[in-house]
Amino acid sequence: MSTANRTPIVAGNWKMNLNREEAVALARTVASGSKGMQSVERVIFPAAAHLDAVRYSLAEVGTGGVQLGAQNTWHEPNGAFTGEISNEMIKDLGCGWLLTGHSERRHVVGEADDLVNAKTRAGLEAGLHVVLCIGETLEQREAGQTDAVNERQLRAGLEGVPRDALSRLVIAYEPVWAIGTGKTATPDDAQNAHHAVRKVLEALFGQQPATDMRVLYGGSVKPNNAADLFAQPDIDGGLIGGASLKADSFLAICQAVL
Ligand code: PGA
């Protein structure tokens, strides 16, 4: 493979947690505590309801380089889509990033591959950075289907994605059984899955784009396991849920990638 020169990313997925005051306070602490960490991209994904408050608060105190993302959008630009928000709306709230295909959207809300694909393409078309999440369930893992599931979700999720958008595309491999459970893939298992993911990216887009693309690991990443995971050659940082809700653990995970 060609030489890799990938800037790592540590992203915090706050899910449906925190009230507005807590979200603003956490964002401010992360911004001030990580402002020296310019060699890792830091992105936070607060609940949609708090994006505005977080954005204005960070503008006041300085973002420290912390970027803002949305956990979900609808793929149409506007119209009769009750309860949804558009990519333009989240851009207007200061977001440069979007999550698609998160396992909770797939398995709790019921988003299928074609909807994940539509959201991924629309996010990229809107100029956002998109983190497409993939990963197998415990049942699929036990049946030896990890790589096959990841490949299917990648091929379906990335159908029709233009090459000129690839620099804004990030993949997050998050085994469903590891999310919020305290169970983490071993660094070796995660590396094997990431390597296979990169091979699929290579088959889809060619060697250089696959070499350049960041692939994050997610699923119970904590300060005590982050460094071993991030040391793997195909792991370019993490998507952090629970441990991103406390500034000290999120900052420790950012530190682990440096
Ligand atoms: P977790 O969540 O770190 O709490 O396992 C990760 C995620 O859902 O992105």
mmCIF file of C-alpha atoms and ligand atoms in Angstrom:
data_model
loop_
_atom_site.group_PDB
_atom_site.id
_atom_site.type_symbol
_atom_site.label_atom_id
_atom_site.label_comp_id
_atom_site.label_asym_id
_atom_site.label_seq_id
_atom_site.Cartn_x
_atom_site.Cartn_y
_atom_site.Cartn_z
ATOM 1 C CA MET A 1 0.000 0.000 0.000
ATOM 2 C CA SER A 2 1.174 3.578 -0.641
ATOM 3 C CA THR A 3 2.425 5.605 2.279
ATOM 4 C CA ALA A 4 -0.272 6.825 4.569
ATOM 5 C CA ASN A 5 -0.415 10.391 5.769
ATOM 6 C CA ARG A 6 -3.667 10.507 7.624
ATOM 7 C CA THR A 7 -4.540 13.086 10.274
ATOM 8 C CA PRO A 8 -6.273 11.240 13.111
ATOM 9 C CA ILE A 9 -9.750 12.169 14.288
ATOM 10 C CA VAL A 10 -11.330 11.799 17.691
ATOM 11 C CA ALA A 11 -15.058 12.421 17.539
ATOM 12 C CA GLY A 12 -17.538 12.582 20.405
ATOM 13 C CA ASN A 13 -21.030 11.306 19.745
ATOM 14 C CA TRP A 14 -23.084 12.756 22.584
ATOM 15 C CA LYS A 15 -26.270 10.981 21.419
ATOM 16 C CA MET A 16 -29.463 12.071 23.247
ATOM 17 C CA ASN A 17 -27.655 13.159 26.395
ATOM 18 C CA LEU A 18 -27.047 16.311 28.466
ATOM 19 C CA ASN A 19 -29.168 19.394 28.917
ATOM 20 C CA ARG A 20 -28.278 22.631 27.204
ATOM 21 C CA GLU A 21 -26.228 24.011 30.064
ATOM 22 C CA GLU A 22 -24.270 20.778 30.401
ATOM 23 C CA ALA A 23 -23.689 20.580 26.653
ATOM 24 C CA VAL A 24 -22.343 24.124 26.538
ATOM 25 C CA ALA A 25 -20.108 23.529 29.552
ATOM 26 C CA LEU A 26 -18.727 20.282 28.100
ATOM 27 C CA ALA A 27 -18.053 21.888 24.718
ATOM 28 C CA ARG A 28 -16.214 24.772 26.366
ATOM 29 C CA THR A 29 -14.055 22.479 28.475
ATOM 30 C CA VAL A 30 -13.224 20.285 25.491
ATOM 31 C CA ALA A 31 -12.364 23.366 23.427
ATOM 32 C CA SER A 32 -10.083 24.909 26.024
ATOM 33 C CA GLY A 33 -8.545 21.590 27.067
ATOM 34 C CA SER A 34 -7.689 20.472 23.558
ATOM 35 C CA LYS A 35 -6.605 23.673 21.916
ATOM 36 C CA GLY A 36 -2.968 22.565 21.824
ATOM 37 C CA MET A 37 -3.873 19.296 20.086
ATOM 38 C CA GLN A 38 -3.820 20.585 16.546
ATOM 39 C CA SER A 39 -2.447 17.336 15.130
ATOM 40 C CA VAL A 40 -5.687 15.499 15.895
ATOM 41 C CA GLU A 41 -8.988 16.618 14.431
ATOM 42 C CA ARG A 42 -11.532 16.924 17.227
ATOM 43 C CA VAL A 43 -15.225 16.852 16.387
ATOM 44 C CA ILE A 44 -18.208 16.914 18.741
ATOM 45 C CA PHE A 45 -21.717 15.782 17.844
ATOM 46 C CA PRO A 46 -24.143 17.307 20.382
ATOM 47 C CA ALA A 47 -27.880 16.668 20.219
ATOM 48 C CA ALA A 48 -29.459 18.761 17.449
ATOM 49 C CA ALA A 49 -31.365 20.827 20.005
ATOM 50 C CA HIS A 50 -28.084 22.103 21.474
ATOM 51 C CA LEU A 51 -26.103 22.824 18.326
ATOM 52 C CA ASP A 52 -27.011 26.489 18.275
ATOM 53 C CA ALA A 53 -26.135 27.106 21.923
ATOM 54 C CA VAL A 54 -22.876 25.171 21.635
ATOM 55 C CA ARG A 55 -21.907 26.970 18.465
ATOM 56 C CA TYR A 56 -22.481 30.455 19.901
ATOM 57 C CA SER A 57 -20.805 29.597 23.141
ATOM 58 C CA LEU A 58 -17.695 28.287 21.395
ATOM 59 C CA ALA A 59 -17.618 31.352 19.168
ATOM 60 C CA GLU A 60 -17.417 33.449 22.347
ATOM 61 C CA VAL A 61 -14.617 31.564 24.070
ATOM 62 C CA GLY A 62 -12.794 30.165 21.020
ATOM 63 C CA THR A 63 -13.300 26.751 19.469
ATOM 64 C CA GLY A 64 -9.716 25.651 20.076
ATOM 65 C CA GLY A 65 -10.074 23.931 16.705
ATOM 66 C CA VAL A 66 -12.996 21.787 17.865
ATOM 67 C CA GLN A 67 -15.442 21.215 15.016
ATOM 68 C CA LEU A 68 -19.171 20.689 15.217
ATOM 69 C CA GLY A 69 -21.267 17.928 13.698
ATOM 70 C CA ALA A 70 -24.854 16.689 13.581
ATOM 71 C CA GLN A 71 -25.873 13.151 14.512
ATOM 72 C CA ASN A 72 -28.489 12.920 11.785
ATOM 73 C CA THR A 73 -30.194 14.805 8.968
ATOM 74 C CA TRP A 74 -32.780 14.100 6.289
ATOM 75 C CA HIS A 75 -31.489 13.808 2.734
ATOM 76 C CA GLU A 76 -34.008 16.069 0.999
ATOM 77 C CA PRO A 77 -33.288 19.806 0.967
ATOM 78 C CA ASN A 78 -36.714 20.864 2.291
ATOM 79 C CA GLY A 79 -40.369 19.960 2.246
ATOM 80 C CA ALA A 80 -42.986 17.995 4.124
ATOM 81 C CA PHE A 81 -40.719 15.915 6.374
ATOM 82 C CA THR A 82 -42.144 16.454 9.829
ATOM 83 C CA GLY A 83 -39.580 16.266 12.586
ATOM 84 C CA GLU A 84 -36.547 16.171 10.297
ATOM 85 C CA ILE A 85 -33.734 18.662 9.765
ATOM 86 C CA SER A 86 -31.869 19.322 6.531
ATOM 87 C CA ASN A 87 -28.181 19.509 5.748
ATOM 88 C CA GLU A 88 -28.485 23.242 5.030
ATOM 89 C CA MET A 89 -30.078 23.742 8.447
ATOM 90 C CA ILE A 90 -27.229 22.055 10.278
ATOM 91 C CA LYS A 91 -24.667 23.942 8.181
ATOM 92 C CA ASP A 92 -26.444 27.109 9.225
ATOM 93 C CA LEU A 93 -25.912 26.008 12.834
ATOM 94 C CA GLY A 94 -22.180 25.810 12.257
ATOM 95 C CA CYS A 95 -21.866 22.101 11.515
ATOM 96 C CA GLY A 96 -19.229 20.845 9.125
ATOM 97 C CA TRP A 97 -19.765 17.168 9.930
ATOM 98 C CA LEU A 98 -22.534 14.599 9.777
ATOM 99 C CA LEU A 99 -22.889 11.022 11.059
ATOM 100 C CA THR A 100 -24.670 8.505 8.859
ATOM 101 C CA GLY A 101 -25.450 4.831 9.345
ATOM 102 C CA HIS A 102 -24.894 4.794 13.101
ATOM 103 C CA SER A 103 -25.953 1.446 14.503
ATOM 104 C CA GLU A 104 -28.639 3.091 16.632
ATOM 105 C CA ARG A 105 -30.143 4.599 13.479
ATOM 106 C CA ARG A 106 -29.895 1.249 11.690
ATOM 107 C CA HIS A 107 -31.023 -1.040 14.492
ATOM 108 C CA VAL A 108 -33.196 1.111 16.767
ATOM 109 C CA VAL A 109 -34.796 3.444 14.216
ATOM 110 C CA GLY A 110 -34.687 0.922 11.364
ATOM 111 C CA GLU A 111 -32.725 2.809 8.699
ATOM 112 C CA ALA A 112 -31.921 0.505 5.798
ATOM 113 C CA ASP A 113 -28.867 0.618 3.557
ATOM 114 C CA ASP A 114 -30.601 2.663 0.846
ATOM 115 C CA LEU A 115 -31.588 5.413 3.281
ATOM 116 C CA VAL A 116 -28.078 5.420 4.739
ATOM 117 C CA ASN A 117 -26.773 5.781 1.187
ATOM 118 C CA ALA A 118 -29.148 8.673 0.408
ATOM 119 C CA LYS A 119 -28.114 10.483 3.591
ATOM 120 C CA THR A 120 -24.415 9.885 2.948
ATOM 121 C CA ARG A 121 -24.611 11.193 -0.618
ATOM 122 C CA ALA A 122 -26.751 14.188 0.351
ATOM 123 C CA GLY A 123 -24.381 15.118 3.176
ATOM 124 C CA LEU A 124 -21.382 14.984 0.879
ATOM 125 C CA GLU A 125 -23.213 16.902 -1.844
ATOM 126 C CA ALA A 126 -23.980 19.593 0.724
ATOM 127 C CA GLY A 127 -20.244 19.931 1.323
ATOM 128 C CA LEU A 128 -20.206 18.293 4.736
ATOM 129 C CA HIS A 129 -17.673 15.838 6.076
ATOM 130 C CA VAL A 130 -19.580 12.591 6.520
ATOM 131 C CA VAL A 131 -18.712 9.795 8.937
ATOM 132 C CA LEU A 132 -20.373 6.648 7.591
ATOM 133 C CA CYS A 133 -20.720 4.089 10.387
ATOM 134 C CA ILE A 134 -20.704 0.367 9.717
ATOM 135 C CA GLY A 135 -20.395 -2.738 11.839
ATOM 136 C CA GLU A 136 -21.673 -6.198 12.577
ATOM 137 C CA THR A 137 -24.017 -7.461 15.303
ATOM 138 C CA LEU A 138 -22.922 -10.088 17.808
ATOM 139 C CA GLU A 139 -24.866 -12.753 15.936
ATOM 140 C CA GLN A 140 -23.147 -11.828 12.671
ATOM 141 C CA ARG A 141 -19.747 -11.821 14.355
ATOM 142 C CA GLU A 142 -20.315 -15.253 15.866
ATOM 143 C CA ALA A 143 -21.327 -16.509 12.436
ATOM 144 C CA GLY A 144 -17.996 -15.259 11.049
ATOM 145 C CA GLN A 145 -19.664 -12.561 8.953
ATOM 146 C CA THR A 146 -17.847 -9.455 10.200
ATOM 147 C CA ASP A 147 -16.020 -8.641 6.972
ATOM 148 C CA ALA A 148 -18.970 -9.593 4.774
ATOM 149 C CA VAL A 149 -21.342 -7.323 6.707
ATOM 150 C CA ASN A 150 -18.873 -4.445 6.602
ATOM 151 C CA GLU A 151 -18.381 -4.932 2.882
ATOM 152 C CA ARG A 152 -22.114 -4.972 2.213
ATOM 153 C CA GLN A 153 -22.698 -1.846 4.287
ATOM 154 C CA LEU A 154 -19.786 -0.075 2.601
ATOM 155 C CA ARG A 155 -20.816 -0.972 -0.935
ATOM 156 C CA ALA A 156 -24.449 -0.058 -0.316
ATOM 157 C CA GLY A 157 -23.679 3.054 1.731
ATOM 158 C CA LEU A 158 -21.178 4.414 -0.767
ATOM 159 C CA GLU A 159 -23.025 3.687 -3.988
ATOM 160 C CA GLY A 160 -22.914 6.725 -6.261
ATOM 161 C CA VAL A 161 -20.514 8.681 -4.049
ATOM 162 C CA PRO A 162 -18.377 10.797 -6.385
ATOM 163 C CA ARG A 163 -14.601 10.586 -6.163
ATOM 164 C CA ASP A 164 -14.201 14.300 -5.621
ATOM 165 C CA ALA A 165 -16.086 13.946 -2.334
ATOM 166 C CA LEU A 166 -13.842 11.220 -0.935
ATOM 167 C CA SER A 167 -11.567 13.602 0.950
ATOM 168 C CA ARG A 168 -14.613 14.515 3.075
ATOM 169 C CA LEU A 169 -15.624 10.916 3.723
ATOM 170 C CA VAL A 170 -14.624 9.074 6.891
ATOM 171 C CA ILE A 171 -15.588 5.520 7.815
ATOM 172 C CA ALA A 172 -16.287 4.455 11.400
ATOM 173 C CA TYR A 173 -16.134 0.748 12.102
ATOM 174 C CA GLU A 174 -18.269 0.159 15.160
ATOM 175 C CA PRO A 175 -19.091 -3.433 16.051
ATOM 176 C CA VAL A 176 -22.662 -3.223 17.348
ATOM 177 C CA TRP A 177 -21.919 -5.550 20.269
ATOM 178 C CA ALA A 178 -19.219 -3.160 21.495
ATOM 179 C CA ILE A 179 -21.324 0.017 21.512
ATOM 180 C CA GLY A 180 -22.225 1.149 25.006
ATOM 181 C CA THR A 181 -21.534 -2.311 26.428
ATOM 182 C CA GLY A 182 -18.068 -1.888 27.882
ATOM 183 C CA LYS A 183 -16.878 -4.638 25.518
ATOM 184 C CA THR A 184 -14.233 -3.579 23.043
ATOM 185 C CA ALA A 185 -12.788 -5.392 20.063
ATOM 186 C CA THR A 186 -9.195 -6.395 20.775
ATOM 187 C CA PRO A 187 -6.704 -4.183 18.959
ATOM 188 C CA ASP A 188 -5.883 -7.158 16.684
ATOM 189 C CA ASP A 189 -9.517 -7.895 15.846
ATOM 190 C CA ALA A 190 -10.183 -4.222 15.197
ATOM 191 C CA GLN A 191 -7.069 -3.939 13.026
ATOM 192 C CA ASN A 192 -8.126 -6.971 10.977
ATOM 193 C CA ALA A 193 -11.566 -5.493 10.386
ATOM 194 C CA HIS A 194 -10.080 -2.093 9.498
ATOM 195 C CA HIS A 195 -7.639 -3.664 7.081
ATOM 196 C CA ALA A 196 -10.505 -5.482 5.354
ATOM 197 C CA VAL A 197 -12.481 -2.211 5.241
ATOM 198 C CA ARG A 198 -9.568 -0.488 3.564
ATOM 199 C CA LYS A 199 -9.367 -3.315 1.013
ATOM 200 C CA VAL A 200 -13.027 -2.747 0.124
ATOM 201 C CA LEU A 201 -12.376 0.996 -0.198
ATOM 202 C CA GLU A 202 -9.477 0.159 -2.485
ATOM 203 C CA ALA A 203 -11.687 -2.065 -4.642
ATOM 204 C CA LEU A 204 -14.286 0.693 -4.836
ATOM 205 C CA PHE A 205 -12.119 3.755 -5.323
ATOM 206 C CA GLY A 206 -8.534 2.699 -5.994
ATOM 207 C CA GLN A 207 -5.425 2.495 -3.891
ATOM 208 C CA GLN A 208 -4.634 6.133 -3.189
ATOM 209 C CA PRO A 209 -8.099 7.211 -2.012
ATOM 210 C CA ALA A 210 -8.252 4.085 0.168
ATOM 211 C CA THR A 211 -4.845 4.897 1.630
ATOM 212 C CA ASP A 212 -5.827 8.498 2.300
ATOM 213 C CA MET A 213 -9.211 7.837 3.901
ATOM 214 C CA ARG A 214 -9.579 7.860 7.668
ATOM 215 C CA VAL A 215 -11.173 4.784 9.255
ATOM 216 C CA LEU A 216 -12.185 5.273 12.901
ATOM 217 C CA TYR A 217 -12.900 2.621 15.488
ATOM 218 C CA GLY A 218 -15.917 2.961 17.774
ATOM 219 C CA GLY A 219 -17.385 0.857 20.543
ATOM 220 C CA SER A 220 -16.520 1.370 24.236
ATOM 221 C CA VAL A 221 -13.328 3.301 23.550
ATOM 222 C CA LYS A 222 -12.056 4.547 26.922
ATOM 223 C CA PRO A 223 -8.908 6.287 28.115
ATOM 224 C CA ASN A 224 -7.451 2.919 29.174
ATOM 225 C CA ASN A 225 -7.861 1.141 25.825
ATOM 226 C CA ALA A 226 -7.584 4.006 23.332
ATOM 227 C CA ALA A 227 -3.802 4.038 22.896
ATOM 228 C CA ASP A 228 -3.615 0.316 22.012
ATOM 229 C CA LEU A 229 -6.416 0.656 19.475
ATOM 230 C CA PHE A 230 -5.023 3.833 17.933
ATOM 231 C CA ALA A 231 -1.567 2.253 17.629
ATOM 232 C CA GLN A 232 -2.905 -0.113 14.955
ATOM 233 C CA PRO A 233 -1.810 0.840 11.452
ATOM 234 C CA ASP A 234 -5.305 1.020 9.931
ATOM 235 C CA ILE A 235 -7.029 2.733 12.878
ATOM 236 C CA ASP A 236 -7.071 6.502 12.464
ATOM 237 C CA GLY A 237 -8.815 7.563 15.644
ATOM 238 C CA GLY A 238 -12.156 6.902 17.247
ATOM 239 C CA LEU A 239 -15.844 7.661 17.449
ATOM 240 C CA ILE A 240 -16.532 7.918 21.150
ATOM 241 C CA GLY A 241 -19.938 7.647 22.830
ATOM 242 C CA GLY A 242 -20.066 7.272 26.624
ATOM 243 C CA ALA A 243 -16.520 8.461 27.269
ATOM 244 C CA SER A 244 -17.133 11.657 25.280
ATOM 245 C CA LEU A 245 -19.668 12.874 27.846
ATOM 246 C CA LYS A 246 -16.940 13.728 30.342
ATOM 247 C CA ALA A 247 -14.319 16.246 29.288
ATOM 248 C CA ASP A 248 -11.461 14.535 31.097
ATOM 249 C CA SER A 249 -12.013 11.134 29.497
ATOM 250 C CA PHE A 250 -12.585 12.617 26.034
ATOM 251 C CA LEU A 251 -9.422 14.729 26.345
ATOM 252 C CA ALA A 252 -7.463 11.701 27.550
ATOM 253 C CA ILE A 253 -8.621 9.802 24.460
ATOM 254 C CA CYS A 254 -7.573 12.719 22.231
ATOM 255 C CA GLN A 255 -4.213 12.650 23.956
ATOM 256 C CA ALA A 256 -3.886 8.903 23.304
ATOM 257 C CA VAL A 257 -3.859 9.445 19.545
ATOM 258 C CA LEU A 258 -1.020 11.996 19.591
HETATM 259 P P1 PGA B 1 -19.696 3.987 23.053
HETATM 260 O O1 PGA B 1 -20.479 4.512 21.743
HETATM 261 O O2 PGA B 1 -18.345 4.632 23.030
HETATM 262 O O3 PGA B 1 -20.538 4.441 24.205
HETATM 263 O O4 PGA B 1 -19.621 2.506 22.933
HETATM 264 C C1 PGA B 1 -19.837 4.632 20.505
HETATM 265 C C2 PGA B 1 -20.812 5.114 19.457
HETATM 266 O O5 PGA B 1 -21.986 4.761 19.520
HETATM 267 O O6 PGA B 1 -20.434 5.868 18.535
#
